[in-house]
mmCIF file of C-alpha atoms in Angstrom:
data_model
loop_
_atom_site.group_PDB
_atom_site.id
_atom_site.type_symbol
_atom_site.label_atom_id
_atom_site.label_comp_id
_atom_site.label_asym_id
_atom_site.label_seq_id
_atom_site.Cartn_x
_atom_site.Cartn_y
_atom_site.Cartn_z
ATOM 1 C CA MET A 1 -69.386 186.355 140.262
ATOM 2 C CA LYS A 2 -67.740 183.124 141.025
ATOM 3 C CA SER A 3 -69.309 181.857 144.226
ATOM 4 C CA ARG A 4 -68.141 183.588 147.409
ATOM 5 C CA LYS A 5 -65.918 186.058 145.623
ATOM 6 C CA LEU A 6 -68.799 188.305 144.610
ATOM 7 C CA LYS A 7 -67.757 188.509 141.003
ATOM 8 C CA HIS A 8 -71.086 189.799 139.735
ATOM 9 C CA THR A 9 -70.194 189.638 136.080
ATOM 10 C CA ARG A 10 -67.373 188.579 133.790
ATOM 11 C CA ARG A 11 -65.200 191.096 132.427
ATOM 12 C CA ARG A 12 -66.301 193.444 129.117
ATOM 13 C CA ALA A 13 -67.140 199.192 109.785
ATOM 14 C CA SER A 14 -63.599 199.207 108.768
ATOM 15 C CA ILE A 15 -61.125 201.508 110.480
ATOM 16 C CA LEU A 16 -58.259 203.329 108.913
ATOM 17 C CA THR A 17 -55.279 201.458 107.629
ATOM 18 C CA ALA A 18 -51.949 202.843 108.716
ATOM 19 C CA ALA A 19 -51.656 204.914 105.550
ATOM 20 C CA ALA A 20 -55.120 206.417 105.843
ATOM 21 C CA ALA A 21 -54.669 206.957 109.564
ATOM 22 C CA SER A 22 -51.867 209.405 108.935
ATOM 23 C CA ALA A 23 -54.480 211.845 107.721
ATOM 24 C CA VAL A 24 -56.629 211.499 110.840
ATOM 25 C CA ALA A 25 -58.603 214.517 111.905
ATOM 26 C CA GLY A 26 -57.679 216.083 115.184
ATOM 27 C CA ALA A 27 -53.956 215.612 114.638
ATOM 28 C CA ALA A 28 -52.140 216.391 117.861
ATOM 29 C CA LEU A 29 -49.806 219.256 117.309
ATOM 30 C CA LEU A 30 -46.835 219.800 119.534
ATOM 31 C CA PRO A 31 -45.069 223.190 119.879
ATOM 32 C CA ASN A 32 -41.585 224.128 118.726
ATOM 33 C CA TRP A 33 -40.810 220.933 116.779
ATOM 34 C CA ASN A 34 -39.717 221.257 113.180
ATOM 35 C CA ALA A 35 -41.326 218.844 110.732
ATOM 36 C CA GLY A 36 -39.261 215.688 110.385
ATOM 37 C CA ALA A 37 -36.774 216.752 113.045
ATOM 38 C CA SER A 38 -35.726 214.316 115.753
ATOM 39 C CA THR A 39 -35.612 215.404 119.386
ATOM 40 C CA ALA A 40 -34.453 213.737 122.576
ATOM 41 C CA ALA A 41 -36.916 215.731 124.681
ATOM 42 C CA GLU A 42 -39.899 213.857 126.026
ATOM 43 C CA PRO A 43 -43.146 215.020 124.412
ATOM 44 C CA GLN A 44 -45.579 217.109 126.387
ATOM 45 C CA VAL A 45 -49.260 216.259 126.184
ATOM 46 C CA ASP A 46 -51.041 219.589 125.914
ATOM 47 C CA ALA A 47 -54.721 220.388 125.386
ATOM 48 C CA LYS A 48 -54.429 220.033 121.584
ATOM 49 C CA THR A 49 -52.870 216.599 121.955
ATOM 50 C CA ARG A 50 -55.528 215.431 124.395
ATOM 51 C CA ALA A 51 -58.192 216.653 121.974
ATOM 52 C CA ALA A 52 -56.523 214.629 119.230
ATOM 53 C CA PHE A 53 -56.483 211.528 121.463
ATOM 54 C CA GLN A 54 -60.209 211.989 122.010
ATOM 55 C CA SER A 55 -60.861 212.627 118.316
ATOM 56 C CA LEU A 56 -59.104 209.435 117.267
ATOM 57 C CA ALA A 57 -60.894 207.395 119.946
ATOM 58 C CA ASP A 58 -64.209 208.817 118.752
ATOM 59 C CA ALA A 59 -63.346 207.840 115.177
ATOM 60 C CA VAL A 60 -62.406 204.283 116.174
ATOM 61 C CA PHE A 61 -65.607 203.584 118.089
ATOM 62 C CA THR A 62 -67.793 205.431 115.602
ATOM 63 C CA ASP A 63 -66.433 203.162 112.891
ATOM 64 C CA ARG A 64 -67.358 200.125 114.984
ATOM 65 C CA THR A 65 -70.874 201.483 115.361
ATOM 66 C CA ASN A 66 -71.086 202.257 111.656
ATOM 67 C CA ALA A 67 -70.166 198.658 110.877
ATOM 68 C CA LEU A 68 -73.390 197.562 112.563
ATOM 69 C CA VAL A 69 -75.446 200.166 110.708
ATOM 70 C CA ASP A 70 -73.813 199.541 107.313
ATOM 71 C CA ARG A 71 -72.567 203.095 106.948
ATOM 72 C CA PRO A 72 -69.249 204.320 105.503
ATOM 73 C CA ARG A 73 -66.246 204.831 107.698
ATOM 74 C CA HIS A 74 -66.138 207.916 109.855
ATOM 75 C CA GLY A 75 -64.778 210.781 107.725
ATOM 76 C CA ARG A 76 -61.442 212.168 108.855
ATOM 77 C CA GLY A 77 -59.625 215.067 107.287
ATOM 78 C CA LYS A 78 -56.123 216.376 107.829
ATOM 79 C CA ALA A 79 -55.978 219.293 110.257
ATOM 80 C CA LEU A 80 -52.558 220.720 110.943
ATOM 81 C CA THR A 81 -52.009 224.005 112.732
ATOM 82 C CA GLU A 82 -49.179 226.163 111.503
ATOM 83 C CA GLY A 83 -46.102 225.946 113.675
ATOM 84 C CA PHE A 84 -46.737 222.402 114.913
ATOM 85 C CA SER A 85 -45.655 219.056 113.504
ATOM 86 C CA GLY A 86 -46.789 216.287 115.875
ATOM 87 C CA ARG A 87 -49.887 214.261 115.019
ATOM 88 C CA VAL A 88 -51.923 211.335 116.375
ATOM 89 C CA GLU A 89 -52.712 208.286 114.272
ATOM 90 C CA LEU A 90 -53.203 204.544 114.433
ATOM 91 C CA SER A 91 -50.139 202.340 114.464
ATOM 92 C CA SER A 92 -49.993 199.901 111.565
ATOM 93 C CA GLY A 93 -50.713 196.997 113.941
ATOM 94 C CA THR A 94 -53.739 198.702 115.478
ATOM 95 C CA GLY A 95 -54.993 199.595 112.011
ATOM 96 C CA ARG A 96 -54.902 195.932 110.973
ATOM 97 C CA THR A 97 -56.587 194.892 114.216
ATOM 98 C CA GLU A 98 -59.393 197.397 113.717
ATOM 99 C CA ASP A 99 -59.842 196.331 110.095
ATOM 100 C CA ALA A 100 -60.365 192.771 111.328
ATOM 101 C CA ALA A 101 -62.688 193.994 114.088
ATOM 102 C CA LEU A 102 -64.858 195.866 111.639
ATOM 103 C CA LYS A 103 -65.096 192.853 109.359
ATOM 104 C CA GLN A 104 -66.302 190.799 112.326
ATOM 105 C CA LEU A 105 -68.895 193.436 113.190
ATOM 106 C CA GLY A 106 -70.018 193.589 109.573
ATOM 107 C CA ASP A 107 -70.491 189.816 109.623
ATOM 108 C CA ARG A 108 -72.506 190.194 112.819
ATOM 109 C CA ARG A 109 -74.661 192.845 111.152
ATOM 110 C CA ASN A 110 -75.414 190.400 108.345
ATOM 111 C CA ARG A 111 -76.263 187.584 110.776
ATOM 112 C CA LEU A 112 -78.609 189.880 112.670
ATOM 113 C CA ALA A 113 -80.282 190.918 109.430
ATOM 114 C CA ARG A 114 -80.924 187.264 108.581
ATOM 115 C CA SER A 115 -82.512 186.930 112.027
ATOM 116 C CA GLY A 116 -84.764 189.912 111.394
ATOM 117 C CA GLU A 117 -82.869 192.673 113.223
ATOM 118 C CA LYS A 118 -81.371 195.789 111.658
ATOM 119 C CA TYR A 119 -80.243 199.217 112.822
ATOM 120 C CA SER A 120 -81.256 202.218 110.765
ATOM 121 C CA ALA A 121 -78.968 204.740 112.478
ATOM 122 C CA GLY A 122 -76.266 204.993 115.089
ATOM 123 C CA SER A 123 -74.395 207.686 116.966
ATOM 124 C CA THR A 124 -71.290 207.517 119.145
ATOM 125 C CA THR A 125 -69.622 210.095 121.346
ATOM 126 C CA VAL A 126 -66.423 209.641 123.321
ATOM 127 C CA THR A 127 -65.441 211.553 126.442
ATOM 128 C CA LEU A 128 -61.824 211.658 127.575
ATOM 129 C CA ASP A 129 -61.753 210.879 131.298
ATOM 130 C CA ARG A 130 -58.074 210.817 132.204
ATOM 131 C CA THR A 131 -54.622 211.015 130.614
ATOM 132 C CA SER A 132 -51.522 209.593 132.284
ATOM 133 C CA VAL A 133 -48.131 210.238 130.684
ATOM 134 C CA LYS A 134 -44.842 208.504 131.471
ATOM 135 C CA GLY A 135 -41.983 209.232 129.131
ATOM 136 C CA ARG A 136 -43.162 208.646 125.592
ATOM 137 C CA THR A 137 -46.215 206.616 126.603
ATOM 138 C CA ALA A 138 -49.652 208.078 127.262
ATOM 139 C CA VAL A 139 -52.456 205.977 128.734
ATOM 140 C CA VAL A 140 -55.876 207.487 128.078
ATOM 141 C CA THR A 141 -59.164 206.353 129.605
ATOM 142 C CA VAL A 142 -62.343 207.234 127.731
ATOM 143 C CA THR A 143 -66.090 206.673 128.053
ATOM 144 C CA GLU A 144 -68.072 205.732 124.961
ATOM 145 C CA ASN A 145 -71.789 206.446 124.694
ATOM 146 C CA THR A 146 -73.517 204.843 121.724
ATOM 147 C CA THR A 147 -77.148 204.796 120.587
ATOM 148 C CA LEU A 148 -78.485 202.555 117.821
ATOM 149 C CA THR A 149 -81.927 202.993 116.261
ATOM 150 C CA TYR A 150 -83.834 199.800 115.496
ATOM 151 C CA ALA A 151 -85.066 199.569 111.910
ATOM 152 C CA LYS A 152 -88.736 198.594 111.613
ATOM 153 C CA VAL A 153 -88.275 195.178 110.064
ATOM 154 C CA ALA A 154 -91.350 193.433 111.496
ATOM 155 C CA GLY A 155 -92.849 196.556 113.022
ATOM 156 C CA GLY A 156 -93.163 197.180 116.732
ATOM 157 C CA GLU A 157 -89.446 197.102 117.566
ATOM 158 C CA PRO A 158 -88.294 199.403 120.396
ATOM 159 C CA GLY A 159 -87.072 202.816 119.346
ATOM 160 C CA THR A 160 -83.434 202.506 120.319
ATOM 161 C CA THR A 161 -80.829 200.524 122.175
ATOM 162 C CA GLY A 162 -77.929 202.256 123.868
ATOM 163 C CA PHE A 163 -74.912 201.550 126.021
ATOM 164 C CA GLU A 164 -72.055 203.139 127.927
ATOM 165 C CA ALA A 165 -68.626 201.494 127.713
ATOM 166 C CA HIS A 166 -65.184 202.262 129.101
ATOM 167 C CA HIS A 167 -61.876 201.847 127.292
ATOM 168 C CA GLU A 168 -58.170 202.326 127.937
ATOM 169 C CA LEU A 169 -56.033 203.467 125.004
ATOM 170 C CA THR A 170 -52.243 203.411 124.905
ATOM 171 C CA PHE A 171 -50.379 205.933 122.728
ATOM 172 C CA LYS A 172 -46.627 205.974 122.087
ATOM 173 C CA ALA A 173 -44.669 208.919 120.706
ATOM 174 C CA ASP A 174 -41.723 208.564 118.360
ATOM 175 C CA LYS A 175 -38.698 210.886 118.428
ATOM 176 C CA LYS A 176 -40.263 213.105 115.796
ATOM 177 C CA GLY A 177 -43.221 213.882 118.043
ATOM 178 C CA ALA A 178 -45.814 211.706 116.320
ATOM 179 C CA TRP A 179 -48.167 209.787 118.618
ATOM 180 C CA LYS A 180 -49.484 206.389 117.553
ATOM 181 C CA LEU A 181 -52.374 204.461 119.078
ATOM 182 C CA THR A 182 -50.818 201.068 119.825
ATOM 183 C CA LYS A 183 -53.366 199.330 122.062
ATOM 184 C CA ILE A 184 -57.090 199.403 122.886
ATOM 185 C CA ARG A 185 -58.245 197.607 126.002
ATOM 186 C CA GLU A 186 -61.818 197.293 127.207
ATOM 187 C CA THR A 187 -62.085 198.028 130.922
ATOM 188 C CA GLY A 188 -64.761 197.017 133.386
ATOM 189 C CA ASP A 189 -67.245 194.901 131.449
ATOM 190 C CA SER A 190 -67.117 196.670 128.119
ATOM 191 C CA SER A 191 -66.979 193.290 126.358
ATOM 192 C CA LEU A 192 -70.756 193.265 126.918
ATOM 193 C CA ALA A 193 -71.275 196.329 124.724
ATOM 194 C CA VAL A 194 -73.287 195.937 121.521
ATOM 195 C CA ASN A 195 -70.384 196.828 119.217
ATOM 196 C CA GLN A 196 -67.696 194.870 121.027
ATOM 197 C CA LEU A 197 -66.105 191.798 119.545
ATOM 198 C CA ALA A 198 -67.027 188.210 120.284
ATOM 199 C CA ARG A 199 -65.149 186.503 123.089
ATOM 200 C CA PRO A 200 -62.418 184.095 121.946
ATOM 201 C CA MET A 201 -63.584 180.503 121.678
ATOM 202 C CA THR A 202 -62.255 178.279 124.445
ATOM 203 C CA ALA A 203 -62.851 174.666 125.301
ATOM 204 C CA PRO A 204 -65.740 174.290 127.758
ATOM 205 C CA VAL A 205 -64.687 173.638 131.324
ATOM 206 C CA PRO A 206 -66.846 170.938 132.902
ATOM 207 C CA ALA A 207 -68.702 171.964 136.024
ATOM 208 C CA LYS A 208 -67.743 170.365 139.310
ATOM 209 C CA ALA A 209 -69.788 167.249 139.975
ATOM 210 C CA THR A 210 -70.352 167.837 143.676
ATOM 211 C CA SER A 211 -72.613 170.727 144.670
ATOM 212 C CA THR A 212 -75.220 171.301 147.347
ATOM 213 C CA THR A 213 -76.758 174.337 145.625
ATOM 214 C CA PRO A 214 -79.655 174.351 143.126
ATOM 215 C CA SER A 215 -78.620 173.909 139.508
ATOM 216 C CA ALA A 216 -80.678 175.661 136.838
ATOM 217 C CA PRO A 217 -81.158 173.935 133.460
ATOM 218 C CA ARG A 218 -79.733 175.619 130.391
ATOM 219 C CA ALA A 219 -82.083 177.379 127.999
ATOM 220 C CA ALA A 220 -82.078 176.780 124.252
ATOM 221 C CA ILE A 221 -81.329 179.713 121.937
ATOM 222 C CA THR A 222 -83.324 178.677 118.858
ATOM 223 C CA LYS A 223 -85.974 181.085 117.604
ATOM 224 C CA ARG A 224 -89.739 180.454 117.548
ATOM 225 C CA PRO A 225 -90.026 178.157 120.586
ATOM 226 C CA PRO A 226 -93.363 176.982 122.014
ATOM 227 C CA ALA A 227 -95.362 179.819 123.549
ATOM 228 C CA ALA A 228 -94.876 180.536 127.257
ATOM 229 C CA PRO A 229 -97.513 183.190 128.052
ATOM 230 C CA LYS A 230 -97.105 185.374 131.109
ATOM 231 C CA ASN A 231 -99.704 187.447 132.934
ATOM 232 C CA LEU A 232 -98.150 190.896 133.271
ATOM 233 C CA THR A 233 -100.977 192.396 135.322
ATOM 234 C CA GLY A 234 -103.110 191.411 138.267
ATOM 235 C CA GLY A 235 -100.636 188.965 139.802
ATOM 236 C CA GLU A 236 -98.410 189.055 142.855
ATOM 237 C CA TYR A 237 -95.716 191.102 141.126
ATOM 238 C CA ASP A 238 -95.768 194.265 139.031
ATOM 239 C CA TYR A 239 -93.595 193.372 136.049
ATOM 240 C CA LYS A 240 -94.139 196.695 134.350
ATOM 241 C CA ALA A 241 -92.758 198.402 137.473
ATOM 242 C CA MET A 242 -89.671 196.186 137.256
ATOM 243 C CA ALA A 243 -89.116 197.231 133.658
ATOM 244 C CA ALA A 244 -89.792 200.900 134.392
ATOM 245 C CA TYR A 245 -87.239 200.883 137.216
ATOM 246 C CA ALA A 246 -84.577 199.238 135.053
ATOM 247 C CA GLU A 247 -85.106 201.655 132.170
ATOM 248 C CA LYS A 248 -84.995 204.615 134.566
ATOM 249 C CA TYR A 249 -81.701 203.634 136.190
ATOM 250 C CA TRP A 250 -79.868 201.835 133.392
ATOM 251 C CA SER A 251 -77.272 204.617 133.084
ATOM 252 C CA ASN A 252 -78.077 206.963 135.985
ATOM 253 C CA TYR A 253 -77.625 204.761 139.036
ATOM 254 C CA ASN A 254 -80.038 204.960 141.951
ATOM 255 C CA PRO A 255 -78.093 206.649 144.790
ATOM 256 C CA ALA A 256 -80.146 204.679 147.323
ATOM 257 C CA TYR A 257 -77.979 201.627 146.557
ATOM 258 C CA PRO A 258 -74.222 201.064 146.348
ATOM 259 C CA ASN A 259 -72.555 200.834 142.934
ATOM 260 C CA PHE A 260 -70.395 197.723 142.569
ATOM 261 C CA ASN A 261 -68.715 198.700 139.304
ATOM 262 C CA GLY A 262 -64.956 199.194 139.330
ATOM 263 C CA SER A 263 -62.381 198.915 142.104
ATOM 264 C CA GLY A 264 -62.402 195.123 141.883
ATOM 265 C CA ALA A 265 -65.986 194.927 143.139
ATOM 266 C CA GLY A 266 -66.910 192.593 140.300
ATOM 267 C CA GLY A 267 -69.725 194.496 138.607
ATOM 268 C CA ASP A 268 -73.195 195.824 139.332
ATOM 269 C CA CYS A 269 -75.335 193.611 137.081
ATOM 270 C CA THR A 270 -77.039 191.424 139.694
ATOM 271 C CA ASN A 271 -77.371 194.254 142.197
ATOM 272 C CA PHE A 272 -79.231 196.215 139.497
ATOM 273 C CA VAL A 273 -81.531 193.317 138.587
ATOM 274 C CA SER A 274 -82.318 192.713 142.272
ATOM 275 C CA GLN A 275 -83.263 196.374 142.666
ATOM 276 C CA SER A 276 -85.605 196.068 139.677
ATOM 277 C CA LEU A 277 -87.245 192.936 141.083
ATOM 278 C CA LYS A 278 -87.643 194.664 144.434
ATOM 279 C CA ALA A 279 -89.324 197.620 142.700
ATOM 280 C CA GLY A 280 -91.842 195.153 141.271
ATOM 281 C CA GLY A 281 -92.716 193.509 144.552
ATOM 282 C CA TRP A 282 -90.025 191.033 145.569
ATOM 283 C CA LYS A 283 -89.830 191.149 149.376
ATOM 284 C CA HIS A 284 -86.756 190.950 151.555
ATOM 285 C CA VAL A 285 -85.907 187.711 153.317
ATOM 286 C CA SER A 286 -83.672 188.807 156.184
ATOM 287 C CA GLY A 287 -80.847 186.786 157.672
ATOM 288 C CA TYR A 288 -77.122 186.161 157.343
ATOM 289 C CA VAL A 289 -75.493 187.817 154.305
ATOM 290 C CA TYR A 290 -73.730 184.605 153.226
ATOM 291 C CA ASP A 291 -76.880 182.466 153.374
ATOM 292 C CA TYR A 292 -78.169 182.065 149.831
ATOM 293 C CA THR A 293 -81.665 181.345 151.141
ATOM 294 C CA ARG A 294 -81.808 184.975 152.333
ATOM 295 C CA TRP A 295 -82.290 187.975 150.001
ATOM 296 C CA PHE A 296 -82.116 191.657 150.963
ATOM 297 C CA GLY A 297 -80.469 194.858 149.832
ATOM 298 C CA THR A 298 -80.326 198.401 151.172
ATOM 299 C CA ALA A 299 -77.893 201.294 151.026
ATOM 300 C CA ASP A 300 -75.979 199.818 153.965
ATOM 301 C CA ILE A 301 -76.062 196.035 153.589
ATOM 302 C CA GLN A 302 -76.765 193.472 150.881
ATOM 303 C CA SER A 303 -76.990 189.696 150.972
ATOM 304 C CA HIS A 304 -74.739 187.819 148.582
ATOM 305 C CA SER A 305 -77.885 186.626 146.809
ATOM 306 C CA PHE A 306 -78.842 190.264 146.134
ATOM 307 C CA VAL A 307 -75.567 191.127 144.399
ATOM 308 C CA GLY A 308 -73.962 187.850 143.262
ATOM 309 C CA VAL A 309 -74.801 186.104 139.989
ATOM 310 C CA ASN A 310 -74.687 182.530 141.242
ATOM 311 C CA GLU A 311 -76.076 183.304 144.679
ATOM 312 C CA TRP A 312 -79.049 185.067 143.089
ATOM 313 C CA SER A 313 -79.736 181.978 140.982
ATOM 314 C CA TRP A 314 -79.578 179.731 144.045
ATOM 315 C CA PHE A 315 -81.974 181.959 145.981
ATOM 316 C CA ALA A 316 -84.368 182.366 143.069
ATOM 317 C CA GLN A 317 -84.673 178.602 142.585
ATOM 318 C CA ASN A 318 -84.696 177.615 146.263
ATOM 319 C CA SER A 319 -87.372 180.201 147.127
ATOM 320 C CA LYS A 320 -89.559 179.145 144.173
ATOM 321 C CA ARG A 321 -89.771 182.798 143.102
ATOM 322 C CA THR A 322 -88.669 181.706 139.645
ATOM 323 C CA THR A 323 -89.129 178.771 137.318
ATOM 324 C CA SER A 324 -86.788 177.900 134.480
ATOM 325 C CA LEU A 325 -87.766 178.535 130.868
ATOM 326 C CA ALA A 326 -86.751 176.084 128.169
ATOM 327 C CA ASN A 327 -85.788 178.772 125.640
ATOM 328 C CA VAL A 328 -84.457 182.324 125.884
ATOM 329 C CA TYR A 329 -87.058 183.532 123.376
ATOM 330 C CA GLN A 330 -89.781 182.632 125.894
ATOM 331 C CA LEU A 331 -88.598 185.411 128.226
ATOM 332 C CA ASP A 332 -91.082 188.191 128.912
ATOM 333 C CA VAL A 333 -91.068 191.538 130.761
ATOM 334 C CA GLY A 334 -89.608 191.189 134.261
ATOM 335 C CA ASP A 335 -87.970 187.827 133.527
ATOM 336 C CA VAL A 336 -84.233 187.334 134.068
ATOM 337 C CA LEU A 337 -81.496 185.992 131.784
ATOM 338 C CA GLN A 338 -78.091 184.827 133.040
ATOM 339 C CA VAL A 339 -75.034 183.897 130.975
ATOM 340 C CA ASP A 340 -72.069 181.608 131.607
ATOM 341 C CA PHE A 341 -69.687 182.851 128.934
ATOM 342 C CA ASP A 342 -67.081 180.087 129.164
ATOM 343 C CA LYS A 343 -69.409 177.242 130.226
ATOM 344 C CA ASP A 344 -67.387 176.519 133.347
ATOM 345 C CA GLY A 345 -70.532 176.015 135.430
ATOM 346 C CA SER A 346 -70.299 179.399 137.138
ATOM 347 C CA LYS A 347 -72.657 182.048 135.778
ATOM 348 C CA ASP A 348 -71.124 185.423 134.918
ATOM 349 C CA HIS A 349 -73.793 187.978 134.073
ATOM 350 C CA THR A 350 -77.405 188.876 134.937
ATOM 351 C CA MET A 351 -79.916 190.883 132.832
ATOM 352 C CA ILE A 352 -83.617 191.726 133.036
ATOM 353 C CA VAL A 353 -86.176 191.873 130.231
ATOM 354 C CA THR A 354 -87.745 195.333 129.904
ATOM 355 C CA SER A 355 -89.530 194.886 126.582
ATOM 356 C CA ARG A 356 -90.826 192.096 124.359
ATOM 357 C CA ARG A 357 -91.681 192.833 120.726
ATOM 358 C CA ASN A 358 -92.607 190.436 117.926
ATOM 359 C CA GLY A 359 -91.538 187.452 120.020
ATOM 360 C CA VAL A 360 -88.121 188.926 120.836
ATOM 361 C CA PRO A 361 -87.098 189.828 124.424
ATOM 362 C CA TYR A 362 -85.032 193.002 124.938
ATOM 363 C CA LEU A 363 -82.638 193.094 127.885
ATOM 364 C CA THR A 364 -81.455 195.977 130.063
ATOM 365 C CA TYR A 365 -78.422 195.640 132.340
ATOM 366 C CA HIS A 366 -75.539 197.196 134.223
ATOM 367 C CA SER A 367 -71.826 196.482 133.869
ATOM 368 C CA THR A 368 -71.580 198.015 130.450
ATOM 369 C CA ASN A 369 -74.788 199.929 131.064
ATOM 370 C CA THR A 370 -77.158 198.883 128.299
ATOM 371 C CA LEU A 371 -80.776 199.654 127.406
ATOM 372 C CA ARG A 372 -83.088 197.313 125.460
ATOM 373 C CA ARG A 373 -80.570 195.057 123.746
ATOM 374 C CA SER A 374 -82.247 192.179 121.943
ATOM 375 C CA VAL A 375 -81.533 188.624 123.011
ATOM 376 C CA THR A 376 -80.768 188.010 119.327
ATOM 377 C CA SER A 377 -77.911 190.526 119.500
ATOM 378 C CA ILE A 378 -76.569 189.023 122.727
ATOM 379 C CA ILE A 379 -76.536 185.517 121.263
ATOM 380 C CA SER A 380 -74.943 186.787 118.036
ATOM 381 C CA ALA A 381 -72.057 188.257 120.026
ATOM 382 C CA ASN A 382 -71.736 185.252 122.365
ATOM 383 C CA PRO A 383 -72.840 182.181 120.386
ATOM 384 C CA ASN A 384 -70.829 179.717 122.471
ATOM 385 C CA ALA A 385 -72.092 180.772 125.904
ATOM 386 C CA ALA A 386 -74.533 178.890 128.134
ATOM 387 C CA TYR A 387 -77.813 180.704 128.839
ATOM 388 C CA TYR A 388 -80.240 180.398 131.772
ATOM 389 C CA ALA A 389 -83.744 181.867 131.516
ATOM 390 C CA TYR A 390 -85.885 182.523 134.603
ATOM 391 C CA ARG A 391 -89.617 183.225 134.689
ATOM 392 C CA THR A 392 -90.176 185.539 137.669
#
């Protein structure tokens, strides 16, 4: 979040060209319309049409996943039902946009491979959550669940990484009953998903010079930094318990705490990390909710430092519960990584390390629920961000 506003995080393979998209599987078929005939009646979105919306969304996001795995495009055949003529396909503009997106993801795959990370398999499923129709426009919200299997490049990599993302798709129908996908918008914090595109480059915004709160130093993102060993057992905190908690609740939220995703709440990333730290032994410091030197969180009340990105950083530094690491690759299990995507001096996102393999930390986080994503992948998708690494 930006301070005081409780913004806990900043908002989240080549697809068909327009010609190929016309043969998309799951074509939505609308009753009583003759092929090629024009009608003034507004189209009705029936079960077959909704299934076609879902099928096309699944194909789009599967192709994005396949781009990271270096697999062919998702196969789509033509499936028309006798007596119907309407179908669902990509608009020409969306087709070009997705072609460019898949090229970017393919380039990312190649960069990751040069850094020693590959995916040997991937799977994507899309669930249609809601369809809203007004005239000839349908707005469809979907949930994407994707799993990628790490290839054993150096040996010892985690088994998989996975995430859950939310999208809003806009379809428009022409007067012949054909629906075209004209817009894809990531909702919530889906821009933090593994197969989402890099954020547009913007000029850095200098941080305000006057501040009375602790300022953490930035961490370098170069590989193979000096060693920074950490004792995972026998100390004050149970770092393995922190990691176990995070990996247990990365997608199935703990009902003992509120969920700050959606409804303008700003995101659940820091709330989730605080819960994980608490599970490993961090103790409450009671007091006024706005006081960043206090830290507590229950089902009923949470301090701003428990749920806010910047407030957590201020508490962590002021309380001496953390020290700053010089490089993100020094992070170990139970350590915390924060990101300022636009370098405006206000941190946007909080993650916790739940695994470290072959010198690479793997992060788990909420707000685009994600399990064991490598810091290499995060940097590849956000190369222009500022990173802050905390030893807990």
